[in-house]
PDB file of C-alpha atoms in Angstrom:
ATOM      1  CA  MET A   1      86.401 122.512  99.412  1.00  0.00           C
ATOM      2  CA  ARG A   2      88.475 124.399  96.830  1.00  0.00           C
ATOM      3  CA  LEU A   3      88.032 125.771  93.291  1.00  0.00           C
ATOM      4  CA  ALA A   4      90.689 124.106  90.889  1.00  0.00           C
ATOM      5  CA  ASP A   5      90.291 127.051  88.287  1.00  0.00           C
ATOM      6  CA  PRO A   6      89.307 130.166  89.718  1.00  0.00           C
ATOM      7  CA  VAL A   7      90.350 132.449  87.340  1.00  0.00           C
ATOM      8  CA  TRP A   8      86.841 131.690  85.642  1.00  0.00           C
ATOM      9  CA  LEU A   9      85.131 133.353  88.630  1.00  0.00           C
ATOM     10  CA  PHE A  10      86.231 136.827  86.695  1.00  0.00           C
ATOM     11  CA  ALA A  11      83.012 135.830  84.337  1.00  0.00           C
ATOM     12  CA  ILE A  12      81.115 136.765  86.821  1.00  0.00           C
ATOM     13  CA  LEU A  13      81.340 140.345  86.195  1.00  0.00           C
ATOM     14  CA  LEU A  14      80.124 139.712  82.438  1.00  0.00           C
ATOM     15  CA  VAL A  15      76.872 137.993  83.614  1.00  0.00           C
ATOM     16  CA  PRO A  16      75.289 141.845  84.125  1.00  0.00           C
ATOM     17  CA  VAL A  17      75.950 142.614  80.571  1.00  0.00           C
ATOM     18  CA  LEU A  18      74.359 139.167  79.315  1.00  0.00           C
ATOM     19  CA  VAL A  19      71.418 139.455  81.094  1.00  0.00           C
ATOM     20  CA  TRP A  20      70.887 142.984  79.922  1.00  0.00           C
ATOM     21  CA  PHE A  21      71.002 141.974  76.387  1.00  0.00           C
ATOM     22  CA  ARG A  22      68.893 139.243  76.685  1.00  0.00           C
ATOM     23  CA  TYR A  23      66.126 140.763  78.319  1.00  0.00           C
ATOM     24  CA  ARG A  24      66.460 144.606  77.394  1.00  0.00           C
ATOM     25  CA  ARG A  25      67.815 144.946  73.854  1.00  0.00           C
ATOM     26  CA  GLY A  26      65.680 145.704  70.813  1.00  0.00           C
ATOM     27  CA  HIS A  27      62.473 145.329  73.078  1.00  0.00           C
ATOM     28  CA  SER A  28      59.634 148.631  72.871  1.00  0.00           C
ATOM     29  CA  ALA A  29      56.609 148.786  73.977  1.00  0.00           C
ATOM     30  CA  ALA A  30      53.637 146.719  72.744  1.00  0.00           C
ATOM     31  CA  VAL A  31      51.051 148.986  73.354  1.00  0.00           C
ATOM     32  CA  PHE A  32      51.420 152.756  73.963  1.00  0.00           C
ATOM     33  CA  TYR A  33      49.379 154.747  76.778  1.00  0.00           C
ATOM     34  CA  SER A  34      49.041 158.578  77.031  1.00  0.00           C
ATOM     35  CA  SER A  35      49.802 158.240  80.388  1.00  0.00           C
ATOM     36  CA  SER A  36      50.762 155.241  82.696  1.00  0.00           C
ATOM     37  CA  ARG A  37      48.783 156.427  86.115  1.00  0.00           C
ATOM     38  CA  ASP A  38      45.881 154.469  84.926  1.00  0.00           C
ATOM     39  CA  LEU A  39      47.780 151.156  85.119  1.00  0.00           C
ATOM     40  CA  VAL A  40      49.452 151.574  88.466  1.00  0.00           C
ATOM     41  CA  ASP A  41      46.298 150.543  90.340  1.00  0.00           C
ATOM     42  CA  LEU A  42      45.917 146.990  88.102  1.00  0.00           C
ATOM     43  CA  PRO A  43      46.565 143.749  90.103  1.00  0.00           C
ATOM     44  CA  GLY A  44      49.741 141.856  88.930  1.00  0.00           C
ATOM     45  CA  SER A  45      48.872 138.606  87.589  1.00  0.00           C
ATOM     46  CA  LEU A  46      50.966 135.506  87.809  1.00  0.00           C
ATOM     47  CA  ARG A  47      52.524 135.456  84.547  1.00  0.00           C
ATOM     48  CA  ILE A  48      53.718 139.049  85.155  1.00  0.00           C
ATOM     49  CA  ARG A  49      55.328 137.819  88.326  1.00  0.00           C
ATOM     50  CA  LEU A  50      56.723 134.960  86.594  1.00  0.00           C
ATOM     51  CA  HIS A  51      57.880 136.918  83.632  1.00  0.00           C
ATOM     52  CA  LEU A  52      59.730 139.459  86.259  1.00  0.00           C
ATOM     53  CA  LEU A  53      61.332 136.154  87.718  1.00  0.00           C
ATOM     54  CA  LEU A  54      62.834 135.201  84.273  1.00  0.00           C
ATOM     55  CA  PRO A  55      66.069 137.694  84.870  1.00  0.00           C
ATOM     56  CA  PHE A  56      66.993 135.941  87.994  1.00  0.00           C
ATOM     57  CA  VAL A  57      66.528 132.307  87.076  1.00  0.00           C
ATOM     58  CA  TYR A  58      68.956 133.403  83.928  1.00  0.00           C
ATOM     59  CA  THR A  59      71.243 134.818  86.046  1.00  0.00           C
ATOM     60  CA  ALA A  60      71.346 131.967  88.507  1.00  0.00           C
ATOM     61  CA  ALA A  61      72.146 129.468  85.359  1.00  0.00           C
ATOM     62  CA  LEU A  62      74.978 131.920  84.218  1.00  0.00           C
ATOM     63  CA  LEU A  63      76.449 131.569  87.867  1.00  0.00           C
ATOM     64  CA  SER A  64      76.325 127.851  87.723  1.00  0.00           C
ATOM     65  CA  VAL A  65      78.044 127.650  84.895  1.00  0.00           C
ATOM     66  CA  ILE A  66      80.706 129.738  85.828  1.00  0.00           C
ATOM     67  CA  VAL A  67      80.868 127.886  89.429  1.00  0.00           C
ATOM     68  CA  ALA A  68      81.095 124.335  87.017  1.00  0.00           C
ATOM     69  CA  ALA A  69      83.826 125.752  84.865  1.00  0.00           C
ATOM     70  CA  SER A  70      85.776 126.796  88.238  1.00  0.00           C
ATOM     71  CA  ARG A  71      85.884 123.017  89.069  1.00  0.00           C
ATOM     72  CA  PRO A  72      84.714 123.210  92.540  1.00  0.00           C
ATOM     73  CA  GLN A  73      86.546 120.238  94.642  1.00  0.00           C
ATOM     74  CA  LYS A  74      85.768 118.365  97.772  1.00  0.00           C
ATOM     75  CA  ALA A  75      88.547 116.990  99.813  1.00  0.00           C
ATOM     76  CA  LEU A  76      88.308 113.304 100.493  1.00  0.00           C
ATOM     77  CA  GLY A  77      91.074 112.947 102.877  1.00  0.00           C
ATOM     78  CA  THR A  78      94.669 113.543 103.549  1.00  0.00           C
ATOM     79  CA  ARG A  79      97.435 111.114 103.141  1.00  0.00           C
ATOM     80  CA  ILE A  80     100.922 111.112 104.816  1.00  0.00           C
ATOM     81  CA  ILE A  81     103.392 109.920 102.250  1.00  0.00           C
ATOM     82  CA  PRO A  82     107.094 109.704 104.319  1.00  0.00           C
ATOM     83  CA  SER A  83     109.595 110.215 101.581  1.00  0.00           C
ATOM     84  CA  ARG A  84     112.924 108.985 103.514  1.00  0.00           C
ATOM     85  CA  ALA A  85     111.264 105.736 104.970  1.00  0.00           C
ATOM     86  CA  ILE A  86     112.995 102.278 105.037  1.00  0.00           C
ATOM     87  CA  ASP A  87     112.218  99.193 103.230  1.00  0.00           C
ATOM     88  CA  ILE A  88     112.037  95.796 105.264  1.00  0.00           C
ATOM     89  CA  ALA A  89     111.968  92.530 104.393  1.00  0.00           C
ATOM     90  CA  LEU A  90     110.696  89.720 107.178  1.00  0.00           C
ATOM     91  CA  VAL A  91     111.999  86.634 106.347  1.00  0.00           C
ATOM     92  CA  MET A  92     110.479  83.550 108.356  1.00  0.00           C
ATOM     93  CA  ASP A  93     111.406  79.940 108.763  1.00  0.00           C
ATOM     94  CA  ILE A  94     108.085  77.321 108.964  1.00  0.00           C
ATOM     95  CA  SER A  95     109.958  74.144 109.160  1.00  0.00           C
ATOM     96  CA  THR A  96     108.142  71.667 111.387  1.00  0.00           C
ATOM     97  CA  SER A  97     111.012  72.214 113.803  1.00  0.00           C
ATOM     98  CA  MET A  98     109.790  75.879 114.462  1.00  0.00           C
ATOM     99  CA  ARG A  99     106.511  73.872 116.264  1.00  0.00           C
ATOM    100  CA  ALA A 100     109.216  73.173 119.254  1.00  0.00           C
ATOM    101  CA  GLU A 101     107.374  74.795 122.294  1.00  0.00           C
ATOM    102  CA  ASP A 102     110.200  76.396 124.260  1.00  0.00           C
ATOM    103  CA  MET A 103     109.339  80.113 123.361  1.00  0.00           C
ATOM    104  CA  GLY A 104     107.032  80.530 126.742  1.00  0.00           C
ATOM    105  CA  ASP A 105     108.276  82.424 129.603  1.00  0.00           C
ATOM    106  CA  GLU A 106     107.791  82.214 133.137  1.00  0.00           C
ATOM    107  CA  GLY A 107     106.411  78.347 132.696  1.00  0.00           C
ATOM    108  CA  GLU A 108     104.232  79.319 129.605  1.00  0.00           C
ATOM    109  CA  ARG A 109     104.148  76.725 126.518  1.00  0.00           C
ATOM    110  CA  LEU A 110     104.615  78.786 123.300  1.00  0.00           C
ATOM    111  CA  SER A 111     105.859  77.482 120.069  1.00  0.00           C
ATOM    112  CA  ARG A 112     108.377  79.392 117.976  1.00  0.00           C
ATOM    113  CA  ILE A 113     106.102  80.378 115.237  1.00  0.00           C
ATOM    114  CA  GLU A 114     103.513  81.946 117.531  1.00  0.00           C
ATOM    115  CA  ALA A 115     106.368  83.688 119.119  1.00  0.00           C
ATOM    116  CA  ALA A 116     107.614  84.747 115.824  1.00  0.00           C
ATOM    117  CA  ARG A 117     104.094  85.894 114.885  1.00  0.00           C
ATOM    118  CA  ARG A 118     103.460  87.691 117.865  1.00  0.00           C
ATOM    119  CA  VAL A 119     106.755  89.539 117.840  1.00  0.00           C
ATOM    120  CA  ALA A 120     106.785  90.158 114.291  1.00  0.00           C
ATOM    121  CA  LYS A 121     102.930  91.913 114.618  1.00  0.00           C
ATOM    122  CA  ASP A 122     104.651  94.327 117.094  1.00  0.00           C
ATOM    123  CA  PHE A 123     107.441  94.911 115.191  1.00  0.00           C
ATOM    124  CA  ILE A 124     105.008  95.879 111.925  1.00  0.00           C
ATOM    125  CA  ARG A 125     102.953  98.337 114.413  1.00  0.00           C
ATOM    126  CA  ARG A 126     106.201  99.962 115.194  1.00  0.00           C
ATOM    127  CA  ARG A 127     106.949 101.283 111.957  1.00  0.00           C
ATOM    128  CA  PRO A 128     104.105 102.474 109.925  1.00  0.00           C
ATOM    129  CA  HIS A 129     105.881 104.500 107.830  1.00  0.00           C
ATOM    130  CA  ASP A 130     107.891 101.609 106.223  1.00  0.00           C
ATOM    131  CA  ARG A 131     107.282  99.675 103.489  1.00  0.00           C
ATOM    132  CA  ILE A 132     107.689  95.745 104.804  1.00  0.00           C
ATOM    133  CA  ALA A 133     107.649  92.629 102.941  1.00  0.00           C
ATOM    134  CA  LEU A 134     107.109  89.043 104.403  1.00  0.00           C
ATOM    135  CA  ILE A 135     108.837  85.742 103.059  1.00  0.00           C
ATOM    136  CA  ALA A 136     108.478  82.424 104.554  1.00  0.00           C
ATOM    137  CA  PHE A 137     110.591  79.395 103.905  1.00  0.00           C
ATOM    138  CA  ALA A 138     111.572  75.899 104.410  1.00  0.00           C
ATOM    139  CA  ALA A 139     113.081  73.902 101.579  1.00  0.00           C
ATOM    140  CA  MET A 140     111.767  76.886  99.326  1.00  0.00           C
ATOM    141  CA  PRO A 141     111.323  80.485 100.189  1.00  0.00           C
ATOM    142  CA  TYR A 142     107.435  82.069  99.160  1.00  0.00           C
ATOM    143  CA  THR A 143     106.577  85.442  99.327  1.00  0.00           C
ATOM    144  CA  MET A 144     103.236  86.063 101.665  1.00  0.00           C
ATOM    145  CA  ALA A 145     103.556  89.766 100.861  1.00  0.00           C
ATOM    146  CA  PRO A 146     105.657  92.166  98.624  1.00  0.00           C
ATOM    147  CA  LEU A 147     106.738  95.337 100.024  1.00  0.00           C
ATOM    148  CA  THR A 148     103.328  97.271 100.957  1.00  0.00           C
ATOM    149  CA  LEU A 149     102.365 100.047 103.508  1.00  0.00           C
ATOM    150  CA  ASP A 150      99.200  98.356 103.913  1.00  0.00           C
ATOM    151  CA  HIS A 151     100.203  96.777 107.455  1.00  0.00           C
ATOM    152  CA  ASP A 152      96.477  95.434 108.401  1.00  0.00           C
ATOM    153  CA  TRP A 153      97.052  93.082 105.323  1.00  0.00           C
ATOM    154  CA  LEU A 154     100.547  92.038 105.839  1.00  0.00           C
ATOM    155  CA  ILE A 155      99.523  91.269 109.114  1.00  0.00           C
ATOM    156  CA  THR A 156      96.548  89.343 108.126  1.00  0.00           C
ATOM    157  CA  ARG A 157      99.209  87.807 105.964  1.00  0.00           C
ATOM    158  CA  LEU A 158     101.317  87.129 108.804  1.00  0.00           C
ATOM    159  CA  GLU A 159      98.890  85.187 111.269  1.00  0.00           C
ATOM    160  CA  GLU A 160      98.318  82.853 107.981  1.00  0.00           C
ATOM    161  CA  LEU A 161     102.032  81.403 108.789  1.00  0.00           C
ATOM    162  CA  ARG A 162     101.918  77.747 109.832  1.00  0.00           C
ATOM    163  CA  THR A 163     104.401  75.159 109.659  1.00  0.00           C
ATOM    164  CA  GLY A 164     104.073  72.695 106.539  1.00  0.00           C
ATOM    165  CA  MET A 165     103.360  75.171 104.256  1.00  0.00           C
ATOM    166  CA  ILE A 166     106.096  74.475 102.274  1.00  0.00           C
ATOM    167  CA  GLU A 167     108.423  71.242 101.932  1.00  0.00           C
ATOM    168  CA  ASP A 168     110.277  70.734 104.955  1.00  0.00           C
ATOM    169  CA  ALA A 169     113.805  71.859 105.107  1.00  0.00           C
ATOM    170  CA  THR A 170     115.873  74.923 105.670  1.00  0.00           C
ATOM    171  CA  ALA A 171     116.961  76.756 102.341  1.00  0.00           C
ATOM    172  CA  ILE A 172     118.908  79.962 104.372  1.00  0.00           C
ATOM    173  CA  GLY A 173     120.565  80.639 101.279  1.00  0.00           C
ATOM    174  CA  ASP A 174     117.360  80.911  99.177  1.00  0.00           C
ATOM    175  CA  ALA A 175     115.551  82.808 101.632  1.00  0.00           C
ATOM    176  CA  LEU A 176     117.724  85.270 101.612  1.00  0.00           C
ATOM    177  CA  GLY A 177     118.121  85.801  97.892  1.00  0.00           C
ATOM    178  CA  SER A 178     114.257  85.939  97.629  1.00  0.00           C
ATOM    179  CA  ALA A 179     114.589  88.942  99.924  1.00  0.00           C
ATOM    180  CA  LEU A 180     117.084  90.538  98.120  1.00  0.00           C
ATOM    181  CA  ASN A 181     115.229  90.360  95.108  1.00  0.00           C
ATOM    182  CA  ARG A 182     112.408  91.764  96.372  1.00  0.00           C
ATOM    183  CA  LEU A 183     114.674  94.932  97.974  1.00  0.00           C
ATOM    184  CA  ARG A 184     117.292  95.485  94.946  1.00  0.00           C
ATOM    185  CA  SER A 185     115.121  97.826  93.154  1.00  0.00           C
ATOM    186  CA  SER A 186     113.946  99.760  95.923  1.00  0.00           C
ATOM    187  CA  LYS A 187     114.756 103.465  95.726  1.00  0.00           C
ATOM    188  CA  ALA A 188     114.447 103.777  99.680  1.00  0.00           C
ATOM    189  CA  LYS A 189     117.376 105.469 101.409  1.00  0.00           C
ATOM    190  CA  SER A 190     117.669 102.382 103.544  1.00  0.00           C
ATOM    191  CA  ARG A 191     116.975  98.544 103.235  1.00  0.00           C
ATOM    192  CA  LEU A 192     117.116  95.528 105.205  1.00  0.00           C
ATOM    193  CA  VAL A 193     116.423  91.845 106.197  1.00  0.00           C
ATOM    194  CA  VAL A 194     115.396  90.542 109.261  1.00  0.00           C
ATOM    195  CA  LEU A 195     115.795  86.782 108.782  1.00  0.00           C
ATOM    196  CA  LEU A 196     114.675  84.661 111.683  1.00  0.00           C
ATOM    197  CA  THR A 197     115.490  80.661 111.734  1.00  0.00           C
ATOM    198  CA  ASP A 198     115.884  77.967 114.222  1.00  0.00           C
ATOM    199  CA  GLY A 199     118.020  75.426 112.136  1.00  0.00           C
ATOM    200  CA  VAL A 200     120.679  75.006 109.955  1.00  0.00           C
ATOM    201  CA  ASN A 201     121.277  75.428 106.114  1.00  0.00           C
ATOM    202  CA  ASN A 202     120.554  71.886 104.688  1.00  0.00           C
ATOM    203  CA  ALA A 203     118.462  72.590 101.403  1.00  0.00           C
ATOM    204  CA  GLY A 204     118.310  75.139  98.082  1.00  0.00           C
ATOM    205  CA  ILE A 205     120.685  76.252  95.698  1.00  0.00           C
ATOM    206  CA  LEU A 206     122.371  79.520  96.730  1.00  0.00           C
ATOM    207  CA  ASP A 207     125.125  79.465  99.016  1.00  0.00           C
ATOM    208  CA  PRO A 208     123.958  81.680 102.423  1.00  0.00           C
ATOM    209  CA  LEU A 209     127.812  83.370 102.683  1.00  0.00           C
ATOM    210  CA  LEU A 210     127.145  84.323  98.824  1.00  0.00           C
ATOM    211  CA  ALA A 211     123.919  85.804  99.348  1.00  0.00           C
ATOM    212  CA  ALA A 212     125.095  87.753 102.153  1.00  0.00           C
ATOM    213  CA  GLU A 213     128.088  89.308 100.055  1.00  0.00           C
ATOM    214  CA  LEU A 214     125.382  89.971  97.252  1.00  0.00           C
ATOM    215  CA  ALA A 215     123.486  91.583  99.866  1.00  0.00           C
ATOM    216  CA  GLY A 216     126.691  93.503 100.998  1.00  0.00           C
ATOM    217  CA  SER A 217     127.331  94.720  97.997  1.00  0.00           C
ATOM    218  CA  LEU A 218     123.585  96.397  97.184  1.00  0.00           C
ATOM    219  CA  GLY A 219     124.072  98.280 100.725  1.00  0.00           C
ATOM    220  CA  ILE A 220     121.612  95.769 102.127  1.00  0.00           C
ATOM    221  CA  LYS A 221     121.862  95.075 105.595  1.00  0.00           C
ATOM    222  CA  VAL A 222     120.889  91.968 107.255  1.00  0.00           C
ATOM    223  CA  TYR A 223     119.886  91.340 110.634  1.00  0.00           C
ATOM    224  CA  THR A 224     119.644  87.511 111.790  1.00  0.00           C
ATOM    225  CA  VAL A 225     117.593  86.105 114.779  1.00  0.00           C
ATOM    226  CA  GLY A 226     118.454  82.352 115.910  1.00  0.00           C
ATOM    227  CA  VAL A 227     115.424  81.233 117.736  1.00  0.00           C
ATOM    228  CA  GLY A 228     115.353  78.047 120.434  1.00  0.00           C
ATOM    229  CA  THR A 229     116.526  77.236 123.567  1.00  0.00           C
ATOM    230  CA  ARG A 230     119.859  75.893 124.146  1.00  0.00           C
ATOM    231  CA  GLY A 231     120.088  72.068 124.514  1.00  0.00           C
ATOM    232  CA  TRP A 232     116.855  70.370 124.149  1.00  0.00           C
ATOM    233  CA  ALA A 233     113.383  71.642 123.368  1.00  0.00           C
ATOM    234  CA  PRO A 234     109.848  69.904 123.726  1.00  0.00           C
ATOM    235  CA  TYR A 235     108.050  68.996 120.227  1.00  0.00           C
ATOM    236  CA  PRO A 236     104.602  68.110 120.253  1.00  0.00           C
ATOM    237  CA  VAL A 237     103.727  64.821 118.533  1.00  0.00           C
ATOM    238  CA  ARG A 238     100.490  62.856 118.559  1.00  0.00           C
ATOM    239  CA  ASP A 239     100.554  59.180 119.318  1.00  0.00           C
ATOM    240  CA  THR A 240      98.500  56.564 117.177  1.00  0.00           C
ATOM    241  CA  TRP A 241      95.747  57.403 119.409  1.00  0.00           C
ATOM    242  CA  GLY A 242      95.712  60.759 118.972  1.00  0.00           C
ATOM    243  CA  LYS A 243      97.020  61.817 121.952  1.00  0.00           C
ATOM    244  CA  LEU A 244      99.286  64.767 122.241  1.00  0.00           C
ATOM    245  CA  ARG A 245     102.572  64.187 123.878  1.00  0.00           C
ATOM    246  CA  TYR A 246     106.211  65.771 123.922  1.00  0.00           C
ATOM    247  CA  VAL A 247     109.417  64.634 122.678  1.00  0.00           C
ATOM    248  CA  PRO A 248     112.694  66.238 123.450  1.00  0.00           C
ATOM    249  CA  GLN A 249     114.374  67.627 120.260  1.00  0.00           C
ATOM    250  CA  ARG A 250     117.842  68.657 119.714  1.00  0.00           C
ATOM    251  CA  VAL A 251     118.425  72.433 119.216  1.00  0.00           C
ATOM    252  CA  GLU A 252     120.598  72.952 116.191  1.00  0.00           C
ATOM    253  CA  ILE A 253     121.185  76.307 115.062  1.00  0.00           C
ATOM    254  CA  ASP A 254     124.214  77.158 112.814  1.00  0.00           C
ATOM    255  CA  GLU A 255     125.090  80.363 114.778  1.00  0.00           C
ATOM    256  CA  ASN A 256     128.334  80.633 112.946  1.00  0.00           C
ATOM    257  CA  LEU A 257     126.784  81.208 109.700  1.00  0.00           C
ATOM    258  CA  LEU A 258     123.891  83.546 110.776  1.00  0.00           C
ATOM    259  CA  ARG A 259     126.798  85.371 112.710  1.00  0.00           C
ATOM    260  CA  ASP A 260     128.640  85.454 109.653  1.00  0.00           C
ATOM    261  CA  ILE A 261     125.732  86.579 106.997  1.00  0.00           C
ATOM    262  CA  ALA A 262     125.074  89.718 109.911  1.00  0.00           C
ATOM    263  CA  VAL A 263     128.913  90.594 109.602  1.00  0.00           C
ATOM    264  CA  THR A 264     129.346  90.428 106.075  1.00  0.00           C
ATOM    265  CA  THR A 265     126.253  93.146 105.344  1.00  0.00           C
ATOM    266  CA  GLY A 266     126.882  95.165 108.301  1.00  0.00           C
ATOM    267  CA  GLY A 267     123.916  93.782 110.411  1.00  0.00           C
ATOM    268  CA  ARG A 268     124.039  91.888 113.543  1.00  0.00           C
ATOM    269  CA  TYR A 269     122.941  88.315 115.081  1.00  0.00           C
ATOM    270  CA  PHE A 270     120.457  87.767 117.746  1.00  0.00           C
ATOM    271  CA  ARG A 271     119.807  84.392 119.997  1.00  0.00           C
ATOM    272  CA  ALA A 272     116.356  84.075 121.044  1.00  0.00           C
ATOM    273  CA  ALA A 273     115.900  81.449 123.420  1.00  0.00           C
ATOM    274  CA  ASP A 274     112.285  82.750 124.261  1.00  0.00           C
ATOM    275  CA  ILE A 275     110.165  85.218 123.627  1.00  0.00           C
ATOM    276  CA  ARG A 276     111.281  87.876 125.956  1.00  0.00           C
ATOM    277  CA  THR A 277     114.751  87.656 124.330  1.00  0.00           C
ATOM    278  CA  MET A 278     113.149  87.358 120.965  1.00  0.00           C
ATOM    279  CA  ARG A 279     110.934  90.725 121.872  1.00  0.00           C
ATOM    280  CA  GLN A 280     114.566  92.210 122.937  1.00  0.00           C
ATOM    281  CA  ALA A 281     116.296  91.503 119.675  1.00  0.00           C
ATOM    282  CA  TYR A 282     113.446  93.032 117.284  1.00  0.00           C
ATOM    283  CA  ALA A 283     113.373  96.205 119.977  1.00  0.00           C
ATOM    284  CA  GLU A 284     117.188  96.682 119.315  1.00  0.00           C
ATOM    285  CA  ILE A 285     116.534  96.274 115.791  1.00  0.00           C
ATOM    286  CA  ASP A 286     113.925  98.994 115.731  1.00  0.00           C
ATOM    287  CA  ARG A 287     116.169 101.134 117.669  1.00  0.00           C
ATOM    288  CA  LEU A 288     118.931 100.791 115.460  1.00  0.00           C
ATOM    289  CA  GLU A 289     117.191 101.352 112.145  1.00  0.00           C
ATOM    290  CA  LYS A 290     114.990 104.369 112.971  1.00  0.00           C
ATOM    291  CA  THR A 291     113.201 106.188 110.204  1.00  0.00           C
ATOM    292  CA  GLU A 292     114.173 109.658 109.054  1.00  0.00           C
ATOM    293  CA  LEU A 293     110.828 110.744 108.330  1.00  0.00           C
ATOM    294  CA  LYS A 294     110.602 113.531 105.507  1.00  0.00           C
ATOM    295  CA  VAL A 295     106.623 113.965 105.202  1.00  0.00           C
ATOM    296  CA  LYS A 296     104.745 114.769 101.908  1.00  0.00           C
ATOM    297  CA  TYR A 297     100.956 115.195 102.385  1.00  0.00           C
ATOM    298  CA  TYR A 298      98.860 114.469  99.368  1.00  0.00           C
ATOM    299  CA  THR A 299      94.787 115.231  99.537  1.00  0.00           C
ATOM    300  CA  ARG A 300      92.670 113.167  97.166  1.00  0.00           C
ATOM    301  CA  TYR A 301      89.573 115.394  95.871  1.00  0.00           C
ATOM    302  CA  GLU A 302      86.478 114.736  94.516  1.00  0.00           C
ATOM    303  CA  GLU A 303      85.322 116.848  91.726  1.00  0.00           C
ATOM    304  CA  LEU A 304      81.812 118.664  92.051  1.00  0.00           C
ATOM    305  CA  PHE A 305      81.621 120.389  88.811  1.00  0.00           C
ATOM    306  CA  PRO A 306      79.156 117.804  87.508  1.00  0.00           C
ATOM    307  CA  TRP A 307      76.517 119.220  90.095  1.00  0.00           C
ATOM    308  CA  ALA A 308      77.008 122.806  89.159  1.00  0.00           C
ATOM    309  CA  LEU A 309      76.582 122.134  85.622  1.00  0.00           C
ATOM    310  CA  LEU A 310      73.526 119.973  86.167  1.00  0.00           C
ATOM    311  CA  ALA A 311      71.742 123.008  88.252  1.00  0.00           C
ATOM    312  CA  ALA A 312      72.592 125.255  84.694  1.00  0.00           C
ATOM    313  CA  VAL A 313      71.139 122.695  82.772  1.00  0.00           C
ATOM    314  CA  LEU A 314      67.789 122.876  84.513  1.00  0.00           C
ATOM    315  CA  LEU A 315      67.982 126.070  85.373  1.00  0.00           C
ATOM    316  CA  LEU A 316      68.257 127.176  81.516  1.00  0.00           C
ATOM    317  CA  ALA A 317      65.474 124.788  80.963  1.00  0.00           C
ATOM    318  CA  ALA A 318      63.271 126.040  83.351  1.00  0.00           C
ATOM    319  CA  GLU A 319      63.899 129.534  82.323  1.00  0.00           C
ATOM    320  CA  LYS A 320      63.075 128.443  78.681  1.00  0.00           C
ATOM    321  CA  ILE A 321      60.037 126.716  79.625  1.00  0.00           C
ATOM    322  CA  LEU A 322      58.676 129.670  81.429  1.00  0.00           C
ATOM    323  CA  ALA A 323      59.222 132.117  78.918  1.00  0.00           C
ATOM    324  CA  LEU A 324      57.679 129.885  76.326  1.00  0.00           C
ATOM    325  CA  THR A 325      54.400 129.153  78.397  1.00  0.00           C
ATOM    326  CA  VAL A 326      53.365 130.857  81.426  1.00  0.00           C
ATOM    327  CA  ALA A 327      55.609 133.871  81.362  1.00  0.00           C
ATOM    328  CA  VAL A 328      55.378 134.537  77.779  1.00  0.00           C
ATOM    329  CA  ARG A 329      55.468 137.917  76.401  1.00  0.00           C
ATOM    330  CA  ILE A 330      52.922 138.836  73.600  1.00  0.00           C
ATOM    331  CA  PRO A 331      54.446 141.915  71.452  1.00  0.00           C
TER     332      PRO A 331
END
């Protein structure tokens, strides 16, 4: 609790004066007695008691007005705002090749897209003070979430990622360009892209190396992650009877391109052959890009003056009603 305008509390000094003027000024005795000794033993009526109460009701009303003018406020909560956090764009390939189940560790069958979701989720949770965007791509990029600090919502959007959401192909250059478009107006001290793919650039308009040069000129680092085992990977398909079976799929990752993109922008290239090495890649990115946190505190307040003002109105109304009815004074 706090008062936004406490200077109004000095008005309390005027309350006794206002009460005295209201109830003492210009009043003279209505009936004259030669001696008041005969009145001492008379029983006090309810009207007399209520009349004596009026100054206290009026005083409480004036104090309520002063409290309302001082603007009492209740703190609703304090939010920590990092002033030197990092803005990150997570760019994830969701082409159909990401269905290949070669990411399992110790014999586990795990698709590339599922492994990418799990690892990205852990990465997001380790960076609570950074704004993070999520961009999915195949034949074209699609922004799943703009830069945001609402990481619970971001993770919800991440869990919605599915292969086949976008026309199938791999447009690495366009995806990187979309990420740069999200980051270019950012005022963060550091901006970076984490681009994950399992294929070769075969679609889109923007050349990946040209996009990398643009990122370098903007001071945006790009970390690239190539996903997939070496050689052949099991790819799930359903036969004409609807039965699930696996066919071998050749793993084709343009590692030279991904490495060149990273080097051009001051980032690094990582090869993730399974979920363990994918976690290591993201952990290394997390280690390399630590947030230098300079915290600001912002507290939201709820105004309480309407309640004090309401109390003042009710007290003034009560004082007036009493003065005109049961506590009326006959001159």
